[in-house]
Coordinates of C-alpha atoms in Angstrom, one line a residue:
X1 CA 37.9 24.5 11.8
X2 CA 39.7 25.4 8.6
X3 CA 42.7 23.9 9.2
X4 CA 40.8 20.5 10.3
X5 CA 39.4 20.6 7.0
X6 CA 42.3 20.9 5.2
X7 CA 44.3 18.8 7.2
X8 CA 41.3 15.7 6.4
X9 CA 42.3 13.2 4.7
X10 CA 40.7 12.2 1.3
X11 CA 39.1 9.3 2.8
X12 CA 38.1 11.4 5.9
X13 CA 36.2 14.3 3.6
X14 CA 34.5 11.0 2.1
X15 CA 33.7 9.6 5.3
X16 CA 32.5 13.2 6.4
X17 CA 30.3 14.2 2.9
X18 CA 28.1 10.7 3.9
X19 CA 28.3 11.1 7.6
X20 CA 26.7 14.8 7.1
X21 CA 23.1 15.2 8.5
X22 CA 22.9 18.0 5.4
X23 CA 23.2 15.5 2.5
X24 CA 20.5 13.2 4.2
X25 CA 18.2 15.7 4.2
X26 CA 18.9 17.3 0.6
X27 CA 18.7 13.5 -1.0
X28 CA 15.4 12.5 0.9
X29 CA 13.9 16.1 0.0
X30 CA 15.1 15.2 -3.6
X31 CA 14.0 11.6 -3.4
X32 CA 10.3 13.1 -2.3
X33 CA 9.5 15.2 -4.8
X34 CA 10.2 13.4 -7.9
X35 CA 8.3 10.5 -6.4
X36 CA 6.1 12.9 -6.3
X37 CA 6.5 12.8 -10.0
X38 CA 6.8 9.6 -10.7
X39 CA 3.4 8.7 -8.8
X40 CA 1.0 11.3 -11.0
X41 CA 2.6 10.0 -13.9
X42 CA 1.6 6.3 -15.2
X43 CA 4.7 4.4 -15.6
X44 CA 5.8 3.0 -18.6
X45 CA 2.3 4.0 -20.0
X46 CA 1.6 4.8 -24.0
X47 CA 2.5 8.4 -24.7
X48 CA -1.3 9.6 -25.2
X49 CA -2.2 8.3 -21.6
X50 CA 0.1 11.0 -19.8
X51 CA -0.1 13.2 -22.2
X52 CA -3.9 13.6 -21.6
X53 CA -3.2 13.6 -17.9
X54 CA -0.4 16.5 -18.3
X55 CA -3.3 18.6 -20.0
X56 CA -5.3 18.9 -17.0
X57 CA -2.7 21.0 -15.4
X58 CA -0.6 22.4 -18.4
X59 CA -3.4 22.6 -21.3
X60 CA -2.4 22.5 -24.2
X61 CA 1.7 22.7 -23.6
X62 CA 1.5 19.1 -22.5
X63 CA 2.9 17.5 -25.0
X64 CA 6.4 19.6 -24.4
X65 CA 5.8 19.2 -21.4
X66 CA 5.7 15.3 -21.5
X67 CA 8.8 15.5 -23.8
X68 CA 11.1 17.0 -20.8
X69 CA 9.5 14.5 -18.3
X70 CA 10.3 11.8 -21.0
X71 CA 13.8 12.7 -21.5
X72 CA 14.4 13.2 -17.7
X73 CA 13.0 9.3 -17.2
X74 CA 9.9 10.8 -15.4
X75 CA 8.0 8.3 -17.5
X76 CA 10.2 5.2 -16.2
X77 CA 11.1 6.6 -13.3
X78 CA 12.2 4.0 -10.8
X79 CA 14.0 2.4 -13.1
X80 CA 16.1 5.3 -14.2
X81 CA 19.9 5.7 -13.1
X82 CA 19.4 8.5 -11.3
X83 CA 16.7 7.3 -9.0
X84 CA 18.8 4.3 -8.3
X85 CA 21.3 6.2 -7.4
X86 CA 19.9 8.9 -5.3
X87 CA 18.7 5.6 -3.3
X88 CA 22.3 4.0 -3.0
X89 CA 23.2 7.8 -1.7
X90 CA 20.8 8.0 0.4
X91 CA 21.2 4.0 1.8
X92 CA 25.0 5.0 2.5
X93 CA 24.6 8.1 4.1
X94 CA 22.4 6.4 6.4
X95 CA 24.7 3.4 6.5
X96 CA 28.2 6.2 7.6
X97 CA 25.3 8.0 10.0
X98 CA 24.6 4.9 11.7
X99 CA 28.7 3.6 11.8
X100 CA 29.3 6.9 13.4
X101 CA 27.0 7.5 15.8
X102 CA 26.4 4.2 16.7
X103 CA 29.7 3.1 19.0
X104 CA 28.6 6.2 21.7
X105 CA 25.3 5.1 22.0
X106 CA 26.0 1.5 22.1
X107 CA 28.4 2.2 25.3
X108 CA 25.7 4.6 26.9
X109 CA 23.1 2.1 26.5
X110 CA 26.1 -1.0 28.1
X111 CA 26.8 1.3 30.9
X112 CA 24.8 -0.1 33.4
X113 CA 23.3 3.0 36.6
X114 CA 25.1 3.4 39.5
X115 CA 24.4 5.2 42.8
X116 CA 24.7 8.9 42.6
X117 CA 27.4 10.9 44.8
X118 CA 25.7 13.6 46.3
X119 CA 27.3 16.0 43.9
X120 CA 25.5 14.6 41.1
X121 CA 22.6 14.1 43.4
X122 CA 22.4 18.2 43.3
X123 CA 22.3 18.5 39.6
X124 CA 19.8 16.0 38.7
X125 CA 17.0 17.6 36.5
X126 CA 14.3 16.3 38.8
X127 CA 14.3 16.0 42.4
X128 CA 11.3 15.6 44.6
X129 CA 11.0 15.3 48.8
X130 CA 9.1 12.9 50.9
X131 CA 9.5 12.3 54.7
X132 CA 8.1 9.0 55.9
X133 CA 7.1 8.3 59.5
X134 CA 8.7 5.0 59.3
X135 CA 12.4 4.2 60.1
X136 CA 14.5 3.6 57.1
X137 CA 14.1 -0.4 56.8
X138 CA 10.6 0.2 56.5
X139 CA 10.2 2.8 54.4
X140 CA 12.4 1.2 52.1
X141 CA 9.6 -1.3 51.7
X142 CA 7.4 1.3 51.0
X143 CA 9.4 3.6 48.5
X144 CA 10.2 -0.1 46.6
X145 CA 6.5 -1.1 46.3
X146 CA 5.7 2.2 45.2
X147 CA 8.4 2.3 42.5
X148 CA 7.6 -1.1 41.4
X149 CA 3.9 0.1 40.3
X150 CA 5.5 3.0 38.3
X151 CA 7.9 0.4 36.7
X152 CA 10.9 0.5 38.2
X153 CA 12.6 -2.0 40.0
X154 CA 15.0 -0.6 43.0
X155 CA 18.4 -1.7 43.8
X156 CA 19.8 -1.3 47.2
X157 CA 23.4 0.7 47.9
X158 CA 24.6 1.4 51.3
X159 CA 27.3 3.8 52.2
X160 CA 27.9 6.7 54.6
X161 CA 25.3 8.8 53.5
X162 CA 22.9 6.6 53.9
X163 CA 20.7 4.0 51.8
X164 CA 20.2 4.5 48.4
X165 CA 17.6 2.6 45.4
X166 CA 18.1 3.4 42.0
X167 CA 16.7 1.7 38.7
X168 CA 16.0 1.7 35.2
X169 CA 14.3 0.8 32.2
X170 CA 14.4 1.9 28.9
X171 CA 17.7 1.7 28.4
X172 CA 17.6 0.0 24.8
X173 CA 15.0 2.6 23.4
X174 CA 18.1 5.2 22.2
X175 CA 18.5 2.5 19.3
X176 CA 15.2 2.8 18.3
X177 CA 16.6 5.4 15.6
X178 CA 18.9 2.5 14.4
X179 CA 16.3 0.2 13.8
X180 CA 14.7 2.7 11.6
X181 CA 17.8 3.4 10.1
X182 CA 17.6 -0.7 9.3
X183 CA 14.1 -0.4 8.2
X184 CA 14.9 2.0 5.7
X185 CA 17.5 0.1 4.3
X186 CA 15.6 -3.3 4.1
X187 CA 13.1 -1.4 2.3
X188 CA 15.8 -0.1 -0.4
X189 CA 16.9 -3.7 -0.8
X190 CA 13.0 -5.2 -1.5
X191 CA 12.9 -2.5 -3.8
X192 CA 15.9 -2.5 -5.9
X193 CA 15.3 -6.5 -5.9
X194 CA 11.5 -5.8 -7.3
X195 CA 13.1 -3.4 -9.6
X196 CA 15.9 -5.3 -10.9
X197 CA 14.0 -8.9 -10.7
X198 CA 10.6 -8.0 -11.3
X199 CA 8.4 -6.5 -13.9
X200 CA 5.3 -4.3 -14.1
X201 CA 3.3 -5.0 -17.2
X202 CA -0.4 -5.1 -18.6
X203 CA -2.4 -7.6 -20.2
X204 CA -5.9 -6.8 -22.2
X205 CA -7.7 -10.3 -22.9
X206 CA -11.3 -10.9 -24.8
X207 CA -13.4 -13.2 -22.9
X208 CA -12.5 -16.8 -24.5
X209 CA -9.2 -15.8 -25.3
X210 CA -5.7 -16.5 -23.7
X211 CA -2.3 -15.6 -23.4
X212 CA 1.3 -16.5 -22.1
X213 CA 3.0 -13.2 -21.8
X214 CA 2.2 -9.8 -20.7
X215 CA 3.5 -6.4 -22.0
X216 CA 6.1 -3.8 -20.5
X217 CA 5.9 -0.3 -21.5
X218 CA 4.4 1.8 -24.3
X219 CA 6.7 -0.2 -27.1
X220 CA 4.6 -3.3 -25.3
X221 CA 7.8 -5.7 -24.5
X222 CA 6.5 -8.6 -24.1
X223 CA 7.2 -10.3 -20.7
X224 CA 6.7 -14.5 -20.5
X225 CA 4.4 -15.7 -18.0
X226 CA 5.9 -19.2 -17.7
X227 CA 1.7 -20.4 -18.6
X228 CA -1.3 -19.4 -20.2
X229 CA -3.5 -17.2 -18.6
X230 CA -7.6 -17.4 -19.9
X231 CA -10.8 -15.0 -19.4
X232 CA -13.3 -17.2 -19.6
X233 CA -15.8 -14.7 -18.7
X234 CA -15.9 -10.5 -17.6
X235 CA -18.8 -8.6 -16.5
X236 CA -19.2 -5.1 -14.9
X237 CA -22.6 -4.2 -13.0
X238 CA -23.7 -0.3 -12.4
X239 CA -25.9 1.5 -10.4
X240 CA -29.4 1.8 -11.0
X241 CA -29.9 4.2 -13.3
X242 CA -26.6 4.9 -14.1
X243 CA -23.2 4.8 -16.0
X244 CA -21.3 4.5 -12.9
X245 CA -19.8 0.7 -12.6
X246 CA -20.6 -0.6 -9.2
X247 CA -18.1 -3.3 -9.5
X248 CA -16.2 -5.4 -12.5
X249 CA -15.7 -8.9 -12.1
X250 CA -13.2 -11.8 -14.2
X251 CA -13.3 -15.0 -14.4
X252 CA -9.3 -16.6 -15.0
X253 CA -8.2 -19.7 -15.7
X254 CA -4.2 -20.5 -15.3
X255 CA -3.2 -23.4 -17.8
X256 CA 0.2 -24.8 -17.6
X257 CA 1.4 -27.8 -19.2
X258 CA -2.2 -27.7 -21.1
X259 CA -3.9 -28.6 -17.9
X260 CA -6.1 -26.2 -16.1
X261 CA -4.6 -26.1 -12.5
X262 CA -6.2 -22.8 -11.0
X263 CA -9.5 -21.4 -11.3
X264 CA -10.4 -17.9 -9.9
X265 CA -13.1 -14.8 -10.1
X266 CA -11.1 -11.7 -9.2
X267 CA -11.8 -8.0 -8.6
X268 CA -10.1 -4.8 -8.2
X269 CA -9.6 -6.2 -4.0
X270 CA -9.1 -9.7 -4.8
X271 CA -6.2 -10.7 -7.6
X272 CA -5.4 -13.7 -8.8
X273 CA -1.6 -14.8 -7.8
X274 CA 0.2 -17.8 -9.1
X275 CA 3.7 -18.5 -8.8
X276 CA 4.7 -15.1 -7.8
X277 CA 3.2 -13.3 -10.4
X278 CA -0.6 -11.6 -9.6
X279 CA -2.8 -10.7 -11.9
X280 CA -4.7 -7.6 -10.7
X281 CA -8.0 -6.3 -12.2
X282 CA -7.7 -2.4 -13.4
X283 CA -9.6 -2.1 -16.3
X284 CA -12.0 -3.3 -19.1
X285 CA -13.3 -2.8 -22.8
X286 CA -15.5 -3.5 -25.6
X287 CA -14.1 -5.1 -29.1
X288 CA -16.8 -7.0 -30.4
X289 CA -16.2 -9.4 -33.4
X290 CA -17.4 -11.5 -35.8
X291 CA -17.6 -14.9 -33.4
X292 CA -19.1 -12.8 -30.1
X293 CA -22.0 -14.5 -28.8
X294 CA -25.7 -13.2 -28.0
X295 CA -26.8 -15.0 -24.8
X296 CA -30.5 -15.5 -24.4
X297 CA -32.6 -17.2 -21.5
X298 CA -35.7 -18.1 -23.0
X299 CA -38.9 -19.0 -21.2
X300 CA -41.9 -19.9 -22.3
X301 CA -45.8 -19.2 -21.5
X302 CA -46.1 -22.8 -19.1
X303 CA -42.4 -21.8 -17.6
X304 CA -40.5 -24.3 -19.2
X305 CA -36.7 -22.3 -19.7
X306 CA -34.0 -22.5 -21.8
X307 CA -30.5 -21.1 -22.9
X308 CA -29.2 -19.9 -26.4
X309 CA -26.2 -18.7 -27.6
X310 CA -25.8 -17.1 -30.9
X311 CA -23.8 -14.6 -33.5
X312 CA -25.5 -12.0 -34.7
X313 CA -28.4 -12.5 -37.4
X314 CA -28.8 -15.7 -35.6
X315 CA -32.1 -17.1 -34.3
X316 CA -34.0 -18.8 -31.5
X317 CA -37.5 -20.5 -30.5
X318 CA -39.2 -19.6 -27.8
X319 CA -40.0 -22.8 -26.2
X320 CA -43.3 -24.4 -26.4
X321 CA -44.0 -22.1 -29.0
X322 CA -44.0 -21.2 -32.6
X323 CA -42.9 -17.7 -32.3
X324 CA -39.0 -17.4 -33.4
X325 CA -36.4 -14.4 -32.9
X326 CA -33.8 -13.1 -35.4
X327 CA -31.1 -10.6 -34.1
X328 CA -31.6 -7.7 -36.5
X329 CA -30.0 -5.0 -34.3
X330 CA -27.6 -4.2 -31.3
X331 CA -26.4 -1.1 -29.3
X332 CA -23.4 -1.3 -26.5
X333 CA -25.3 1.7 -24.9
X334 CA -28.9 2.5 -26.0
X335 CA -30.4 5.8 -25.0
X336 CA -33.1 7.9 -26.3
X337 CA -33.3 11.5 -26.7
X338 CA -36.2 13.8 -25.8
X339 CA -37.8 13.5 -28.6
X340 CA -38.0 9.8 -28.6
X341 CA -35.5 8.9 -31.0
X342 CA -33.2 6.2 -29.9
X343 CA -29.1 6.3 -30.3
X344 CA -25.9 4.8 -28.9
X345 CA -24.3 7.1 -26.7
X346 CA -21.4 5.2 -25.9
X347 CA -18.7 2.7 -27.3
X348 CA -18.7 1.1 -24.1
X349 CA -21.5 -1.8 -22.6
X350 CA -23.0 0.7 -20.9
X351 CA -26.5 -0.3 -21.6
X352 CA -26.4 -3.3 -24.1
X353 CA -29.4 -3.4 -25.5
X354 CA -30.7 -5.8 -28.9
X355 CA -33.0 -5.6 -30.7
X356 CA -35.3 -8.8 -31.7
X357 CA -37.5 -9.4 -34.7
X358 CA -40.4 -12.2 -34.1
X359 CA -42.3 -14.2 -36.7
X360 CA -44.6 -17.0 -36.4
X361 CA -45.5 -19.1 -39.5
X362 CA -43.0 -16.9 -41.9
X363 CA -44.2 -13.7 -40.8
X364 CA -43.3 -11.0 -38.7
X365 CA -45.3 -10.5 -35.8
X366 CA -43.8 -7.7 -33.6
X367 CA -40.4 -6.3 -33.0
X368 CA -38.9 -5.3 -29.5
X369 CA -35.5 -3.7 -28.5
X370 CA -34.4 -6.0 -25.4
X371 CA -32.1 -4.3 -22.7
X372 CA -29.9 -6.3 -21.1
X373 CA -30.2 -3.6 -17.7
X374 CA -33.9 -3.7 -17.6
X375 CA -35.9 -6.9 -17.5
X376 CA -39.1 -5.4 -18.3
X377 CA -38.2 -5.1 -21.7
X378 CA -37.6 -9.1 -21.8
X379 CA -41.2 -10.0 -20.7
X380 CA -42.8 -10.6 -24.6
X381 CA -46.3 -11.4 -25.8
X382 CA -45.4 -15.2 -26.2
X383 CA -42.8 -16.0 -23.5
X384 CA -40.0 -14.5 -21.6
X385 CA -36.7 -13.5 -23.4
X386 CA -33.7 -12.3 -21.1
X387 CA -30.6 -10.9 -22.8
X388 CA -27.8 -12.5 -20.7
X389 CA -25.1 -11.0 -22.1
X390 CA -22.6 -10.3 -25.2
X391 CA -20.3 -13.0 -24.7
X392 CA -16.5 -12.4 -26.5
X393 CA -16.8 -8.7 -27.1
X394 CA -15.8 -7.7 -23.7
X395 CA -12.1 -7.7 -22.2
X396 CA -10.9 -7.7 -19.2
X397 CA -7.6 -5.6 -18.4
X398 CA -5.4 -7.0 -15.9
X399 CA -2.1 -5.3 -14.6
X400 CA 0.7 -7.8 -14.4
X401 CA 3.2 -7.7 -11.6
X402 CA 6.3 -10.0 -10.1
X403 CA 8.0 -8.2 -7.3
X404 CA 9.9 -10.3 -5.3
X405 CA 11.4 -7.9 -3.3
X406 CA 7.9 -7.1 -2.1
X407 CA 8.9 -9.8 1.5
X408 CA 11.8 -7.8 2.5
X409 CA 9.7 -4.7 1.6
X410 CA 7.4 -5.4 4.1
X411 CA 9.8 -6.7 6.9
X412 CA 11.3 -3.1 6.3
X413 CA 8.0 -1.9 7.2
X414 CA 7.3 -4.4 10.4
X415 CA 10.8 -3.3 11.7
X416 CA 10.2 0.5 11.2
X417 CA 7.1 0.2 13.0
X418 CA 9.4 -1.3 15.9
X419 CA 11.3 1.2 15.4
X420 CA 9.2 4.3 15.4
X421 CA 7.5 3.1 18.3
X422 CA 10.6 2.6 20.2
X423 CA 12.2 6.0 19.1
X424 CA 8.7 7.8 20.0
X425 CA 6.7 6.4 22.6
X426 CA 9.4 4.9 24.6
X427 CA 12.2 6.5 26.9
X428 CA 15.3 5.7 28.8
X429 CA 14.4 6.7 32.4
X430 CA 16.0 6.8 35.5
X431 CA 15.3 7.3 39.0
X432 CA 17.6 7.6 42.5
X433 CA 16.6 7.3 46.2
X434 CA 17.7 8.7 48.8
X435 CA 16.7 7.6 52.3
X436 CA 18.2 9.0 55.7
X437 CA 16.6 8.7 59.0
X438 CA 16.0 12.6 60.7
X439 CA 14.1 13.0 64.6
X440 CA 12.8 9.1 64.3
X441 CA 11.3 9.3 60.6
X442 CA 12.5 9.2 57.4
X443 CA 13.3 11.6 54.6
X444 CA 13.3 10.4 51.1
X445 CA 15.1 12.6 48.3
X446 CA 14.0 11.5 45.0
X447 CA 16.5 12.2 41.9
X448 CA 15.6 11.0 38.3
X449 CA 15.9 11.9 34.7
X450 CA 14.5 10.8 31.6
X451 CA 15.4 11.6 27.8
X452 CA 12.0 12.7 26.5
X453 CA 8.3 13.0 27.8
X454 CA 9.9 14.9 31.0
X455 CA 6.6 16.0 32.3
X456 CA 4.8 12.7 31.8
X457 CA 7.4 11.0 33.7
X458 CA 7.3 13.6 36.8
X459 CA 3.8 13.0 37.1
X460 CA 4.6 9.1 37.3
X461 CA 6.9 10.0 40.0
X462 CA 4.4 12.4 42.0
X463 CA 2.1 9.8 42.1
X464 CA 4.7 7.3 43.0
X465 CA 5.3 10.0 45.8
X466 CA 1.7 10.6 47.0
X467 CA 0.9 6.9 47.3
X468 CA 3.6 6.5 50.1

């Protein structure tokens, strides 16, 4: 073994390192666990993001910590040089595999079955008995009807020792590990296209605003859209009682060529795609300013209703009245404490609430903290007054993706699943009659093998047997 080493040539040891069952394992083992990595830690995040991630498992080393992940291109992981490159190791060591293996199977799987000489009739791993009380053209019928049920159908061969069926099926199922091998690689090549022709960025826009590009990475690169993207609206709902969100909802507008040609709500299920680039919602904020809007739905005593919108300080009428509001006050999350003292808990529109000063003839008549959360705080002593929302201090934060890779990614996946399924839950099987006439019956010898699921397969034969 040695000497066959040393007398390789250089080309050889090449062909050998990649062919090497070994090196497939070490580089998907190595491939595993720093995707492990790489999926903990965000990608191409701020600094502060992972590092507050890192301190729920290494306290208060994270920072170091996050400095050796940095350097290592933990942070941009997927598109570092060595990830790429463990790929391309891994794609030919399962492209050598695949060249060298292949040829043998490929000429097992041609080979089409023959009839057995009764040497090899011996050896067969499964043989059964049957005698039939038919002669031998007759129970031929039977033994081929019975085989037909289990899946086979039986070719005839005549020769001195008598009549003999065989069949098949099956046969193509020892390449199932091929078209794995394929499915891997297609995958590699949708991803390496996504990573070399797409991007992954993020995009944080205030209701009423837009923007044409997104931004890559914590130095935010900017990344052009191709057209303007607008929030035209955001709004997150809770459960009762609570500061969990229950779901958070935006309302996108795609402008191109300064015409508005798509229109779309989207969730965290539901993005919004336009020419291959889609929008996904993952998170939101609050950054109220100076223009932000109050919105108000007024009603009056006799139900007559209508809709204000205005900055803060601003004031309304309630309808059919002569009762007017001024904004003197808001909270993004009013809460009170046990002693009754209200406070803002929260920097976040957790539980907007404002609160209202109304005056009739010049004076003040009564004051009232509305919440937006709990309408019986908008039902008033002269009318209703709903508090609809902050409009313009909310924004909406979309991720930003373009993989076009993402096709072939998923043919990968179709063709593994063909794959797997043929490698696992299919077999190449094979099955041998005998049939000789002894004292006016007939005795049927049964030979057949299979390359996995041997006991499954002997039962389909015993019952083949039984239903003669």
């Amino acid at each position: 073994m040695s000497n066959e080493k040393q007398n390789m040539s250089f080309v050889d040891r090449i062909w050998s390192f990649f062919s090497s069952i070994t090196l497939a394992i070490v580089v998907f083992t190595v491939i595993s666990l720093t995707s492990i990595v790489g999926t903990i830690l965000e990608q191409g995040a701020a600094p502060e993001r992972n590092i507050k991630l890192l301190t729920k498992f290494f306290g208060e080393s994270s920072p170091t910590v996050y400095r050796i992940l940095d350097t290592l291109g933990f942070t941009n992981m997927f598109h570092s040089w060595w990830f790429i490159a463990l790929l391309f190791i891994f794609a030919a060591n399962i492209i050598v595999c695949s060249l060298d293996r292949l040829p043998k199977i490929w000429k097992l799987t041609k080979e089409p079955i023959k009839p057995l000489t009764p040497e090899q009739f011996a050896v067969m791993p499964i043989k059964r008995e049957a005698t039939l009380k038919d002669k031998p053209d007759k129970a031929r019928e039977s033994v081929e009807a019975a085989m037909k049920k289990a899946g086979f159908a039986l070719a005839a061969h005549q020769d001195e020792n008598g009549m003999q069926l065989y069949a098949e099926k099956g046969r193509y199922s020892r390449l199932g590990v091929y078209v794995t091998h394929l499915s891997i690689l297609l995958i590699f090549i949708g991803a390496l296209i996504g990573v070399f022709f797409g991007f992954n960025a993020s995009l944080n826009l205030l209701e009423g605003t837009a923007s044409d590009v997104a931004y890559r990475g914590s130095a935010e690169k900017t990344v052009p859209l191709g057209f303007t993207i607008r929030c035209d609206d955001f709004n997150v709902s809770f459960y009762d009682n609570t500061d969990t969100p229950k779901a958070f909802n935006s309302w996108l507008t795609v402008i191109e060529n300064g015409r508005e040609v798509l229109k779309k709500q989207i969730d965290v299920n539901n993005p919004l795609k336009y020419k291959g680039i889609t929008f996904y919602q993952s998170s939101y904020g609050f950054s109220p300013s100076r223009d932000s809007l109050f919105v108000f739905n007024l009603t009056s005593p006799t139900g007559r209703t209508e809709s204000v919108s205005l900055k803060f300080g601003g004031t309304f009428s309630i309808p059919g009245t002569a009762v007017t509001g001024r904004i003197v006050d808001f909270s993004p999350a009013l809460g009170q404490d046990p002693s009754g003292r209200l406070f803002t808990y929260a920097e976040m529109m957790n539980n907007p609430a404002v609160f209202v000063e109304l005056s009739e003839g010049g004076k003040v008549k009564y004051n009232q903290w509305i919440l937006k959360r709990y309408p019986q705080t908008w039902r008033l002593p002269d009318g209703i007054v709903e508090f609809v929302d902050l409009w313009g201090a909310q924004y909406t934060g979309l991720q930003v993706r373009r993989d076009p890779g993402v096709w072939i990614v998923y043919l990968g996946c179709l063709v593994m699943a063909i794959g797997l399924y043929a490698s696992f839950f299919m077999s190449h099987s094979r099955v041998w009659v005998r049939l000789r006439e002894e004292k006016g019956a007939t005795k049927a010898i049964f030979a057949a093998s299979t390359n996995k699921n041997r006991l499954s397969f002997e039962q389909k034969i015993d019952r083949a047997i039984k239903s003669l």
